[in-house]
mmCIF file of N, CA and C in Angstrom:
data_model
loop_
_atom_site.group_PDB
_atom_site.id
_atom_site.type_symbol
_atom_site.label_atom_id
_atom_site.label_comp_id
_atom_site.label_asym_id
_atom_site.label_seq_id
_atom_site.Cartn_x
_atom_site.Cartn_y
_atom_site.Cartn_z
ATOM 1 N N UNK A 2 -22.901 9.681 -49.277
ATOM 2 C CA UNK A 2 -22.407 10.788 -48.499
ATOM 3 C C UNK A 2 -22.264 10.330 -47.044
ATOM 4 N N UNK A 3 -21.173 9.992 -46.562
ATOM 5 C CA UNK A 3 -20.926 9.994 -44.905
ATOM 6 C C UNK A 3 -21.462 10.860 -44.319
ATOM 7 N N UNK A 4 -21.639 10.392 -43.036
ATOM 8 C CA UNK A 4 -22.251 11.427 -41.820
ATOM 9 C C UNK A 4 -20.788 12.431 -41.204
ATOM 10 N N UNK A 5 -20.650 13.681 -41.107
ATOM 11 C CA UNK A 5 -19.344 14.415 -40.555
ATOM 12 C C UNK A 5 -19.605 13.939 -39.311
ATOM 13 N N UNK A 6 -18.474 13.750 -38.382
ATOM 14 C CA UNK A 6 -18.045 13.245 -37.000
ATOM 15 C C UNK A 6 -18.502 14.271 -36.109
ATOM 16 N N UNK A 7 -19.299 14.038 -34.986
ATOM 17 C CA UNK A 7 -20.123 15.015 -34.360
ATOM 18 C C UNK A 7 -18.536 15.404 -32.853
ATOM 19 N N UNK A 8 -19.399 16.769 -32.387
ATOM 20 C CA UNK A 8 -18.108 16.997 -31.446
ATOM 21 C C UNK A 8 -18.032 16.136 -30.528
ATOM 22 N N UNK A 9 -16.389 15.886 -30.201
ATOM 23 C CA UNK A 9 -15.262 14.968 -29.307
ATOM 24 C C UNK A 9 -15.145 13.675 -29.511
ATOM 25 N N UNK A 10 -15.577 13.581 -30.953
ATOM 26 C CA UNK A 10 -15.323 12.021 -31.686
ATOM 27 C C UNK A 10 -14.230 12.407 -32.819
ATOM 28 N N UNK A 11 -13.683 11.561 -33.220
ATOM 29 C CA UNK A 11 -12.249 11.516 -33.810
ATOM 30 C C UNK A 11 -12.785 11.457 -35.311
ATOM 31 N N UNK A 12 -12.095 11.478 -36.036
ATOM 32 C CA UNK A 12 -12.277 11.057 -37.457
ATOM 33 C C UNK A 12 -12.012 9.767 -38.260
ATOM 34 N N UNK A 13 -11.270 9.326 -36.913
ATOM 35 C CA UNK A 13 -11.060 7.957 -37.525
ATOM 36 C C UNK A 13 -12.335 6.421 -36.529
ATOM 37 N N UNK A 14 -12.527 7.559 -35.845
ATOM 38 C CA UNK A 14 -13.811 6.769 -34.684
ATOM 39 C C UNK A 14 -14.964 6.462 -35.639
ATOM 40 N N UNK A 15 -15.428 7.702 -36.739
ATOM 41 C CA UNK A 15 -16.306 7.744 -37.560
ATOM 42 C C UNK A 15 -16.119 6.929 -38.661
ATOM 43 N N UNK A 16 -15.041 6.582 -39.218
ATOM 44 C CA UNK A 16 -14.843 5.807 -40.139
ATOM 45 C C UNK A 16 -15.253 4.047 -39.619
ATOM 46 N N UNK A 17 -15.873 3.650 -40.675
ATOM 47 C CA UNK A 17 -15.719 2.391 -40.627
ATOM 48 C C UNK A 17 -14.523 1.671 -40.182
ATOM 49 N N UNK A 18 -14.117 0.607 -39.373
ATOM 50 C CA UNK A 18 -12.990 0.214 -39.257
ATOM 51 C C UNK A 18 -12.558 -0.990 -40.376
ATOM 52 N N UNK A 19 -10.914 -1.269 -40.752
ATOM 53 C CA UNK A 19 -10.995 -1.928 -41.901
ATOM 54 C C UNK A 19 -10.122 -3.074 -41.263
ATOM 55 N N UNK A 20 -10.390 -3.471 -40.338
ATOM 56 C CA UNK A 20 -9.257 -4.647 -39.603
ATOM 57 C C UNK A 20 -10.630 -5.647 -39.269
ATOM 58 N N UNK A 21 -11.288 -5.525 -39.387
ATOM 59 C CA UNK A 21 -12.435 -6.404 -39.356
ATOM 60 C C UNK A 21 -13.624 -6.544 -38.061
ATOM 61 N N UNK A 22 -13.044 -5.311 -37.081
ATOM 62 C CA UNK A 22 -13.844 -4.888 -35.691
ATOM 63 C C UNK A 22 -14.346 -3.978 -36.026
ATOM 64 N N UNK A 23 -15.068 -3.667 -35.293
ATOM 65 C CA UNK A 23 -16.316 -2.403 -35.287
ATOM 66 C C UNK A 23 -15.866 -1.742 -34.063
ATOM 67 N N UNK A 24 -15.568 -0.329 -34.513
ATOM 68 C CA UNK A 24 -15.601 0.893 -33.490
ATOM 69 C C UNK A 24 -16.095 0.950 -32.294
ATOM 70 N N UNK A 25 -15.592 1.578 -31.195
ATOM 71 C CA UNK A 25 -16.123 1.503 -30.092
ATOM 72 C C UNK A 25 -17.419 2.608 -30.375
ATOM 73 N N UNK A 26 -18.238 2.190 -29.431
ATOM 74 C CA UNK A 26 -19.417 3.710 -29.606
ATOM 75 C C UNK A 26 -19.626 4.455 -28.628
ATOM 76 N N UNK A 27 -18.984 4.284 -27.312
ATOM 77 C CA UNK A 27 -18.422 5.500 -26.406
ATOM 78 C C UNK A 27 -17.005 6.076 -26.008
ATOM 79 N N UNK A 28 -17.154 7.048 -25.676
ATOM 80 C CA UNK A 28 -15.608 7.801 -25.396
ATOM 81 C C UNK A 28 -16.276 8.249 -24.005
ATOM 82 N N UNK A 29 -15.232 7.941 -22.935
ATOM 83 C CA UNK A 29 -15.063 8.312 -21.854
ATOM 84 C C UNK A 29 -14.490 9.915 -22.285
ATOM 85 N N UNK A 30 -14.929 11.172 -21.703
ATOM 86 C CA UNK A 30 -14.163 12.312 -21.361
ATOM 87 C C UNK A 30 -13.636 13.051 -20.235
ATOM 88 N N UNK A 31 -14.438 13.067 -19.612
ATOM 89 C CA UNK A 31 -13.878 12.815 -17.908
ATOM 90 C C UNK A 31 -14.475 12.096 -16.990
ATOM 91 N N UNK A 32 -13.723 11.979 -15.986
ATOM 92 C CA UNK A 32 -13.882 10.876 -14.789
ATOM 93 C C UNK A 32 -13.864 12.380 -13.613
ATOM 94 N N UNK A 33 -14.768 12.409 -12.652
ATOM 95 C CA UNK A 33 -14.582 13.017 -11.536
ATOM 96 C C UNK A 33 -14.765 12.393 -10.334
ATOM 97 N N UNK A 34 -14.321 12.381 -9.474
ATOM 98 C CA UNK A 34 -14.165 12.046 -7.888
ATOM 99 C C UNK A 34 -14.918 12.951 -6.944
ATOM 100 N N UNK A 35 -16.201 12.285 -6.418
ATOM 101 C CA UNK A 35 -16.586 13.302 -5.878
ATOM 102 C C UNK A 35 -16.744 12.856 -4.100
ATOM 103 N N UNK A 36 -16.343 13.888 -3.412
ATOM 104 C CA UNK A 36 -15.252 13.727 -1.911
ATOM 105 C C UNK A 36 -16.523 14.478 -0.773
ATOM 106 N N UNK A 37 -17.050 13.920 -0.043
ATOM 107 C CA UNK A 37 -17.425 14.247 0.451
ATOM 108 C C UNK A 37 -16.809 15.577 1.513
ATOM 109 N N UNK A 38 -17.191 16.114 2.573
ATOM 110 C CA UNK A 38 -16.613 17.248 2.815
ATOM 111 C C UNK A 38 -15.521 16.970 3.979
ATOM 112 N N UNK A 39 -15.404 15.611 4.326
ATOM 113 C CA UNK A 39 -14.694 15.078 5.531
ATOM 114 C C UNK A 39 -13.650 14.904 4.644
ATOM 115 N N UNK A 40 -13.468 14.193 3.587
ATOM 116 C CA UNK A 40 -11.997 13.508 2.739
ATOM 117 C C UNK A 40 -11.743 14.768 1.725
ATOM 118 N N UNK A 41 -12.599 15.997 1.680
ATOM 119 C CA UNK A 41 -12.303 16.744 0.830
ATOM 120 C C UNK A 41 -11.291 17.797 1.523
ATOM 121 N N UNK A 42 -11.539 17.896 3.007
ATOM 122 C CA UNK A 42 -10.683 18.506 3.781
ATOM 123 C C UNK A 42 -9.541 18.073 3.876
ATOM 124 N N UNK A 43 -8.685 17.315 3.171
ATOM 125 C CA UNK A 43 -7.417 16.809 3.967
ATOM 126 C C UNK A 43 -7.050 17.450 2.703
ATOM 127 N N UNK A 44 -5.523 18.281 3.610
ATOM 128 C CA UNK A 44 -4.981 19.185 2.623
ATOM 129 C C UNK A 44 -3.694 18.389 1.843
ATOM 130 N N UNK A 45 -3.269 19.241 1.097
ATOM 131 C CA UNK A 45 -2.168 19.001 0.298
ATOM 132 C C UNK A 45 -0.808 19.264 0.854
ATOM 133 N N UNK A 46 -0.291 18.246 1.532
ATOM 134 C CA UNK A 46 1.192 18.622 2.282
ATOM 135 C C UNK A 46 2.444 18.593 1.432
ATOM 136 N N UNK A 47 3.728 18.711 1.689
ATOM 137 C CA UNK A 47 4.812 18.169 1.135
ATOM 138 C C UNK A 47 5.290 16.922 1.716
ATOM 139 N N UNK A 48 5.515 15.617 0.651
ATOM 140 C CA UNK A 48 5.623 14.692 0.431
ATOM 141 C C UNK A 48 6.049 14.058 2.095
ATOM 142 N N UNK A 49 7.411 14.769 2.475
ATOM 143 C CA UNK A 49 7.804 13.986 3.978
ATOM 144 C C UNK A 49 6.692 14.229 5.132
ATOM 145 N N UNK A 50 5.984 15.371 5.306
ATOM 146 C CA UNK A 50 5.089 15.634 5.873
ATOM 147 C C UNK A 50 4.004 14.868 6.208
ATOM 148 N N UNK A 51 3.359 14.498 5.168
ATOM 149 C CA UNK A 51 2.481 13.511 4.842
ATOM 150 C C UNK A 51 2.899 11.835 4.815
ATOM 151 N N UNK A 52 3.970 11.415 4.393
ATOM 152 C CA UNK A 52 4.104 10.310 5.115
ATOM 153 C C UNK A 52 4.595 10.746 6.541
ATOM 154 N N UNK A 53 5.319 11.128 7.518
ATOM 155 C CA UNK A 53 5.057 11.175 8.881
ATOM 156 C C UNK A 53 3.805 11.078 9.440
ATOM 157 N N UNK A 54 2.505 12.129 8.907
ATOM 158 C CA UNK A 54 1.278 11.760 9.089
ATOM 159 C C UNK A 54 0.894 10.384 8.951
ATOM 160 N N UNK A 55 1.682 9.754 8.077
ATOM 161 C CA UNK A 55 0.967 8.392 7.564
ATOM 162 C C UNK A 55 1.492 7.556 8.759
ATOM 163 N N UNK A 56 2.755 7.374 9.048
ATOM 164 C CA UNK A 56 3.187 6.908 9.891
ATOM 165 C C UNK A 56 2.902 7.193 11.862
ATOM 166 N N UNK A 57 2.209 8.164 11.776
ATOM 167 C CA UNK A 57 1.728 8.848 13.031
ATOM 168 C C UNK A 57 0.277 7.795 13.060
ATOM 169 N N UNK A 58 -0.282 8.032 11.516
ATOM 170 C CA UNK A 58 -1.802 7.498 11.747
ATOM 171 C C UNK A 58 -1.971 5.686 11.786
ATOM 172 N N UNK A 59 -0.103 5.476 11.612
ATOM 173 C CA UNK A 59 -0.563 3.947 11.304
ATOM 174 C C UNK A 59 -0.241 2.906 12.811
ATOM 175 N N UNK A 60 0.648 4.079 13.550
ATOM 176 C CA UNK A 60 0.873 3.351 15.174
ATOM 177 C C UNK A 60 -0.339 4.060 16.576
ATOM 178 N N UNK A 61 -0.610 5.795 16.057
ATOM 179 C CA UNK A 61 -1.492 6.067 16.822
ATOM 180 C C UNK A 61 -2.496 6.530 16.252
ATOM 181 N N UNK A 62 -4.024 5.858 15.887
ATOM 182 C CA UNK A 62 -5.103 6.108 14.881
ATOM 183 C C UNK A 62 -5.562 7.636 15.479
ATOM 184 N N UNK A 63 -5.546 8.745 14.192
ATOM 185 C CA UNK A 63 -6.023 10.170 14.551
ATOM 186 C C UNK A 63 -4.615 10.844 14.350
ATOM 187 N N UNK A 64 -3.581 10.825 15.211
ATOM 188 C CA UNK A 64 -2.799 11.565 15.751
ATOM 189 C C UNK A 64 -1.806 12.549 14.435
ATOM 190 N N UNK A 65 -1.455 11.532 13.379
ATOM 191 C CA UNK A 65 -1.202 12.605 12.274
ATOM 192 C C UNK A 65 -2.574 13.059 11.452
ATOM 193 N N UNK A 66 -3.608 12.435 11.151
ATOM 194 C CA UNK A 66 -4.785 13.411 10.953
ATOM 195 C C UNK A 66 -4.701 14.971 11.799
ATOM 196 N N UNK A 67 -4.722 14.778 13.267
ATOM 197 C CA UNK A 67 -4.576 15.894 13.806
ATOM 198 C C UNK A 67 -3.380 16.786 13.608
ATOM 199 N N UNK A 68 -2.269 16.343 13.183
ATOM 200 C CA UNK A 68 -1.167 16.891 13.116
ATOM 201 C C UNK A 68 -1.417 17.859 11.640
ATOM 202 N N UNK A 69 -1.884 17.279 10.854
ATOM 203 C CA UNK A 69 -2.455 17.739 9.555
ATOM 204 C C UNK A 69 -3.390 18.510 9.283
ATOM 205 N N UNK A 70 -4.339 18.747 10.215
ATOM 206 C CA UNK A 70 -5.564 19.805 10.709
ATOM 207 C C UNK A 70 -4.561 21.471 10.769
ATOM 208 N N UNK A 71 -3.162 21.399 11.169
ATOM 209 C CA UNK A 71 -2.798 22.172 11.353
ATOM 210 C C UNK A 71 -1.818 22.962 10.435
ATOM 211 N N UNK A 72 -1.695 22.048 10.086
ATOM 212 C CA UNK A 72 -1.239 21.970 8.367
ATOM 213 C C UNK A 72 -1.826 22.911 7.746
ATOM 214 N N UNK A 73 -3.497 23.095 7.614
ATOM 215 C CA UNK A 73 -4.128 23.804 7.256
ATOM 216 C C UNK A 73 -3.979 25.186 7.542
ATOM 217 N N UNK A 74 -3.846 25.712 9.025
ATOM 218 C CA UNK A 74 -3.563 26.669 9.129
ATOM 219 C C UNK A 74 -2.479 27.652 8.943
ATOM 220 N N UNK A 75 -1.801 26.159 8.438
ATOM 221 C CA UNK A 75 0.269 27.288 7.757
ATOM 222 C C UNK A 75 0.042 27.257 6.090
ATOM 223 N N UNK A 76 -1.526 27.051 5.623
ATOM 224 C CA UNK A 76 -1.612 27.639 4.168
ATOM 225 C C UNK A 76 -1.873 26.122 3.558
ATOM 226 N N UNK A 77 -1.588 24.749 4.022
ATOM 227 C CA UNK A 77 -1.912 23.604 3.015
ATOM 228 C C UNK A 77 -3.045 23.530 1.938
ATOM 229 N N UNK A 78 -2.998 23.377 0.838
ATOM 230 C CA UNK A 78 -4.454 23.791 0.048
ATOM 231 C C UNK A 78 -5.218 22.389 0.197
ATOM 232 N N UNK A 79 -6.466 22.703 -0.284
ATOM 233 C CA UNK A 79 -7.600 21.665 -0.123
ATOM 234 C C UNK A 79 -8.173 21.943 -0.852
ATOM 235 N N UNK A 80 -9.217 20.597 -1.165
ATOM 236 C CA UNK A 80 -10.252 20.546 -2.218
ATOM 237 C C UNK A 80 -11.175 21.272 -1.681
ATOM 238 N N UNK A 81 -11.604 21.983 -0.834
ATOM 239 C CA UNK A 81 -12.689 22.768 -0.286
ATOM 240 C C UNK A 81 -11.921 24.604 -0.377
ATOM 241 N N UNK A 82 -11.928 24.968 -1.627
ATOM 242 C CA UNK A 82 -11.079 26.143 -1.746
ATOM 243 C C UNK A 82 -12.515 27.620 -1.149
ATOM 244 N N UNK A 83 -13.743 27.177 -0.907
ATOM 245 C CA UNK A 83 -14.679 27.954 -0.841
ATOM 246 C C UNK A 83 -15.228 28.411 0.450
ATOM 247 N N UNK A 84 -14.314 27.285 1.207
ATOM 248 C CA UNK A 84 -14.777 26.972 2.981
ATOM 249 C C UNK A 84 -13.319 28.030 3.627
ATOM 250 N N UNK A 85 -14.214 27.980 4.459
ATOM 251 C CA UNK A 85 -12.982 29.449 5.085
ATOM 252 C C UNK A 85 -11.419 28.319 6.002
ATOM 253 N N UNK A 86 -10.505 28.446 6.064
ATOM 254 C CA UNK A 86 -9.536 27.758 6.801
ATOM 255 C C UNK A 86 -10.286 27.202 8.424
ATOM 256 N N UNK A 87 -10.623 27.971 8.878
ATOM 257 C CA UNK A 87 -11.001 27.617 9.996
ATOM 258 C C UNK A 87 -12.122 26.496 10.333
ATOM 259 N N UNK A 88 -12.510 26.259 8.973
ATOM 260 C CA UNK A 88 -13.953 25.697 8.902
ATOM 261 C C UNK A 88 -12.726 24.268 8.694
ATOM 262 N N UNK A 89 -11.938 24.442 7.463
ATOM 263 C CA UNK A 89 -11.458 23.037 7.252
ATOM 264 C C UNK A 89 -10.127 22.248 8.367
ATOM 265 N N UNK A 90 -9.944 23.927 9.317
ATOM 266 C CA UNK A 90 -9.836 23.058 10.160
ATOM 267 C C UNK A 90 -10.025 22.499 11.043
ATOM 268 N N UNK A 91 -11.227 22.672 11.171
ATOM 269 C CA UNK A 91 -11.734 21.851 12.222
ATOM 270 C C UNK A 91 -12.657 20.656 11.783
ATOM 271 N N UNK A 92 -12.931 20.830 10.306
ATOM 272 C CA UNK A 92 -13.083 19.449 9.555
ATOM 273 C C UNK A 92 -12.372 18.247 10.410
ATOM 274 N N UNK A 93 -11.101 18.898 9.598
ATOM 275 C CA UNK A 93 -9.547 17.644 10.238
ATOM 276 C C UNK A 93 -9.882 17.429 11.738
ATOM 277 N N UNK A 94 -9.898 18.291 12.482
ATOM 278 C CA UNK A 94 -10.053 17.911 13.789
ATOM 279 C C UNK A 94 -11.336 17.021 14.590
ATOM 280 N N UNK A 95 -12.644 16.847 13.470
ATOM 281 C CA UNK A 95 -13.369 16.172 13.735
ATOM 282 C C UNK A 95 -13.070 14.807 13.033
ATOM 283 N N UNK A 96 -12.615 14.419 12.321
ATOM 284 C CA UNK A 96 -11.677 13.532 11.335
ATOM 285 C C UNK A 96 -11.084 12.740 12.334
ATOM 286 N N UNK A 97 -10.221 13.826 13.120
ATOM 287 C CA UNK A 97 -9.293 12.845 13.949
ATOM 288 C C UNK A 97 -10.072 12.077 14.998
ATOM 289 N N UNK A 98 -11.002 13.321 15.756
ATOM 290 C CA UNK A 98 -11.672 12.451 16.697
ATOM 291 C C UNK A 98 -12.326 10.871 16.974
ATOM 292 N N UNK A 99 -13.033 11.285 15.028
ATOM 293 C CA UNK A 99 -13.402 10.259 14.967
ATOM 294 C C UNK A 99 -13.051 9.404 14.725
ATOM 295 N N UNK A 100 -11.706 9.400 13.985
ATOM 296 C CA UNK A 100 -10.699 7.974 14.204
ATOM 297 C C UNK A 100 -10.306 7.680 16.159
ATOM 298 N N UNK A 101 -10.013 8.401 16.346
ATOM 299 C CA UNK A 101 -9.577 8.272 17.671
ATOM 300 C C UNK A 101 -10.474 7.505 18.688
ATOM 301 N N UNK A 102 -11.677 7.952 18.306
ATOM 302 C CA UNK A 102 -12.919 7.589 18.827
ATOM 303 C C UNK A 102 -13.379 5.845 18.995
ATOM 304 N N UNK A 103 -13.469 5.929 17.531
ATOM 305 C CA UNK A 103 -13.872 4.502 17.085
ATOM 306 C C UNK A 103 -12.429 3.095 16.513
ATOM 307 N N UNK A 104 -11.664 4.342 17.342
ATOM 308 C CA UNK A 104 -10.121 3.113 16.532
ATOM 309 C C UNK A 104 -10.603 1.960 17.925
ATOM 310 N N UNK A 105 -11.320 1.987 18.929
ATOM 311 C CA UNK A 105 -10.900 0.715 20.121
ATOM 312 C C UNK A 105 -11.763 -0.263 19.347
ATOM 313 N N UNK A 106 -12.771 -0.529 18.238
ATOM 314 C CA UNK A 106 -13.946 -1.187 17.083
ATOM 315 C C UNK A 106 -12.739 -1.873 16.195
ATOM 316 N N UNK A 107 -11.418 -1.011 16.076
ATOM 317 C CA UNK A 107 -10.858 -1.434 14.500
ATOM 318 C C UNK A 107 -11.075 -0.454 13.876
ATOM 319 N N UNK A 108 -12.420 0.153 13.083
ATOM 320 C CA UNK A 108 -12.573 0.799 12.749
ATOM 321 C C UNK A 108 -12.322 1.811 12.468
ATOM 322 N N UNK A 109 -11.781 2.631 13.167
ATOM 323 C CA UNK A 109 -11.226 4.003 13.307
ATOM 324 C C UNK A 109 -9.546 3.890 12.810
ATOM 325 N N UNK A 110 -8.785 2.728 13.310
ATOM 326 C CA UNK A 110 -7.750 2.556 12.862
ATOM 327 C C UNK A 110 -7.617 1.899 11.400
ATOM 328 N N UNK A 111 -8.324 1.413 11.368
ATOM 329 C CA UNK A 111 -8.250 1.120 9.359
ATOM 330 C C UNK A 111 -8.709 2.802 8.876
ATOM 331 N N UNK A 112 -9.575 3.667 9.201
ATOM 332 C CA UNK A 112 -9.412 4.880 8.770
ATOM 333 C C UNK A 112 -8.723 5.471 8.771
ATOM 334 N N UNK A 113 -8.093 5.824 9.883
ATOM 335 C CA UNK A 113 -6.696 6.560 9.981
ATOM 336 C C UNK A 113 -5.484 6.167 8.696
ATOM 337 N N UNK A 114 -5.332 4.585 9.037
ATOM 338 C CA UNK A 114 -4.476 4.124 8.002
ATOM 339 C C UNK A 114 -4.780 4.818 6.503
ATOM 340 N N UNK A 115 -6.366 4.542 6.403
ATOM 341 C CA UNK A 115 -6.639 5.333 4.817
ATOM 342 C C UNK A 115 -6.506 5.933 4.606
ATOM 343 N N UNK A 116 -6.716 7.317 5.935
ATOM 344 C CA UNK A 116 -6.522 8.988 5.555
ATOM 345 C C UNK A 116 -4.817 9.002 5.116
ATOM 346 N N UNK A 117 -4.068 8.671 6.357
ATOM 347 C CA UNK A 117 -2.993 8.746 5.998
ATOM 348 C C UNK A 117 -2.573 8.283 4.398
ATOM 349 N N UNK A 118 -2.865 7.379 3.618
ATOM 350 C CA UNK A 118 -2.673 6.903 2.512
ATOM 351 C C UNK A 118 -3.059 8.095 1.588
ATOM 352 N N UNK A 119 -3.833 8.201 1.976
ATOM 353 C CA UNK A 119 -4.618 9.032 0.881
ATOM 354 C C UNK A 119 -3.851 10.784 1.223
ATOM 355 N N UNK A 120 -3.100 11.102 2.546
ATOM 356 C CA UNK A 120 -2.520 12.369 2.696
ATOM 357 C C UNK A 120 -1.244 12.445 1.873
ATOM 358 N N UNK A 121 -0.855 10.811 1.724
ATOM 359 C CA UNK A 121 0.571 10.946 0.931
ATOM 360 C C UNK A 121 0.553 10.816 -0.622
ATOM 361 N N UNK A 122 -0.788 10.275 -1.244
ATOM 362 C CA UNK A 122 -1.033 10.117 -2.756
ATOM 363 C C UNK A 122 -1.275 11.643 -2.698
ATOM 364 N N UNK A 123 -2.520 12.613 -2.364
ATOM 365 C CA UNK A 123 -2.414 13.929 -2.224
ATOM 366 C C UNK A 123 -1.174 14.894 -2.729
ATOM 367 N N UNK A 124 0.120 14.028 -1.577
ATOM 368 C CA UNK A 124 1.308 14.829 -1.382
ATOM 369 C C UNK A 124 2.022 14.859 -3.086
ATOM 370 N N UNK A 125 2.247 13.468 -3.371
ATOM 371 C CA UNK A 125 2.853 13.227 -4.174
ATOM 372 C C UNK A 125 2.117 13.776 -5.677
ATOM 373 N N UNK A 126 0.830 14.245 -5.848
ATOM 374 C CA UNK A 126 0.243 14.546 -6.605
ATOM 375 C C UNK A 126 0.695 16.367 -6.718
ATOM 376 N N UNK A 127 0.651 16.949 -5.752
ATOM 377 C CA UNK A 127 0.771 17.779 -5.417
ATOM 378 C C UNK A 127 2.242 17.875 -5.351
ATOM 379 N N UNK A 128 3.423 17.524 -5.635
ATOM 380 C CA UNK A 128 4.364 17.201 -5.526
ATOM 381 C C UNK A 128 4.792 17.783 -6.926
ATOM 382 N N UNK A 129 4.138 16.642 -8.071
ATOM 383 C CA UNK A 129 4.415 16.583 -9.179
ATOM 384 C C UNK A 129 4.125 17.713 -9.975
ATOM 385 N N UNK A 130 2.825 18.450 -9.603
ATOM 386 C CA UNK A 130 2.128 19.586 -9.995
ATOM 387 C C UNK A 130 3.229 20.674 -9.914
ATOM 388 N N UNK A 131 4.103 20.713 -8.875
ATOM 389 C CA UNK A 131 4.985 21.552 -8.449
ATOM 390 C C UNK A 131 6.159 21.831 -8.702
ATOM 391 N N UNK A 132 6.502 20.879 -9.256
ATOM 392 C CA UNK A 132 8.059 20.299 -9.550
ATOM 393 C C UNK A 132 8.454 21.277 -10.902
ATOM 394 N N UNK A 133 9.773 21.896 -11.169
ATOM 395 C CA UNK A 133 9.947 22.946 -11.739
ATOM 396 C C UNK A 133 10.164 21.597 -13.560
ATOM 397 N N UNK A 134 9.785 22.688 -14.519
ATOM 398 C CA UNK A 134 9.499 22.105 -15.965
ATOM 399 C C UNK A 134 10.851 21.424 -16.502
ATOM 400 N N UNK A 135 11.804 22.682 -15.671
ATOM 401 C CA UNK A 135 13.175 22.579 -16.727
ATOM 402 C C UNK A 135 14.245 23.523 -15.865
ATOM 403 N N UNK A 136 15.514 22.789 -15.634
ATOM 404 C CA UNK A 136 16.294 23.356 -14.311
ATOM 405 C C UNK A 136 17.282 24.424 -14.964
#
């Protein structure tokens, strides 16, 4: 008598395999990303938006971060859906500082560069989410 396949394993996971390998014995089910409250604040723009930011943050470190703080206040959504607008934006605005701050190290300007990167993967994610099924 076989053992029945316990829940979110397959039926063919449970079977012996007949190619001469042995079954994997974990299944990944989800993966989560967890964002602290500084990178969780950067909102969700539309695509040109967010690269301009990118391009703002990659000649002056901060300056589209800050441009994007404001973003927030014309409705951009964020991973912090529980924090009041005002709170996330001034997240962004401490964001920028602190690129701004620490860009004369390097530092601050390799951040900026990241935020920006990361405002336009955001965009484009958020992009796709949006995009109509069927014209």
């Amino acid at each position: 008598m076989e053992p029945s396949p316990k829940d979110g394993e397959s039926a063919a996971a449970a079977e012996p395999s007949r190619g001469g390998t042995a079954p994997s014995s974990g299944v990944v089910v989800q993966v989560r990303e967890k964002k602290g409250p500084l990178r969780a604040a950067i909102p969700y723009m539309p695509f040109p938006v967010a690269v301009i930011c990118l391009f703002l943050n990659t000649f002056v470190p901060g300056l589209g971060t800050f441009v994007s703080a404001f973003t927030v206040l014309c409705g951009a959504r964020t991973d912090l859906p529980d924090r009041h607008m005002c709170c996330v934006f001034w997240l962004n605005i401490a964001a920028a500082l602190i690129q701004i701050l620490t860009a004369i190290v390097m530092v601050g300007w390799i951040m900026s560069i990241f935020w920006g990167m990361d405002m336009v993967i955001l965009a484009s994610k958020y992009s796709a989410l949006t995009l109509p099924t069927s014209l």
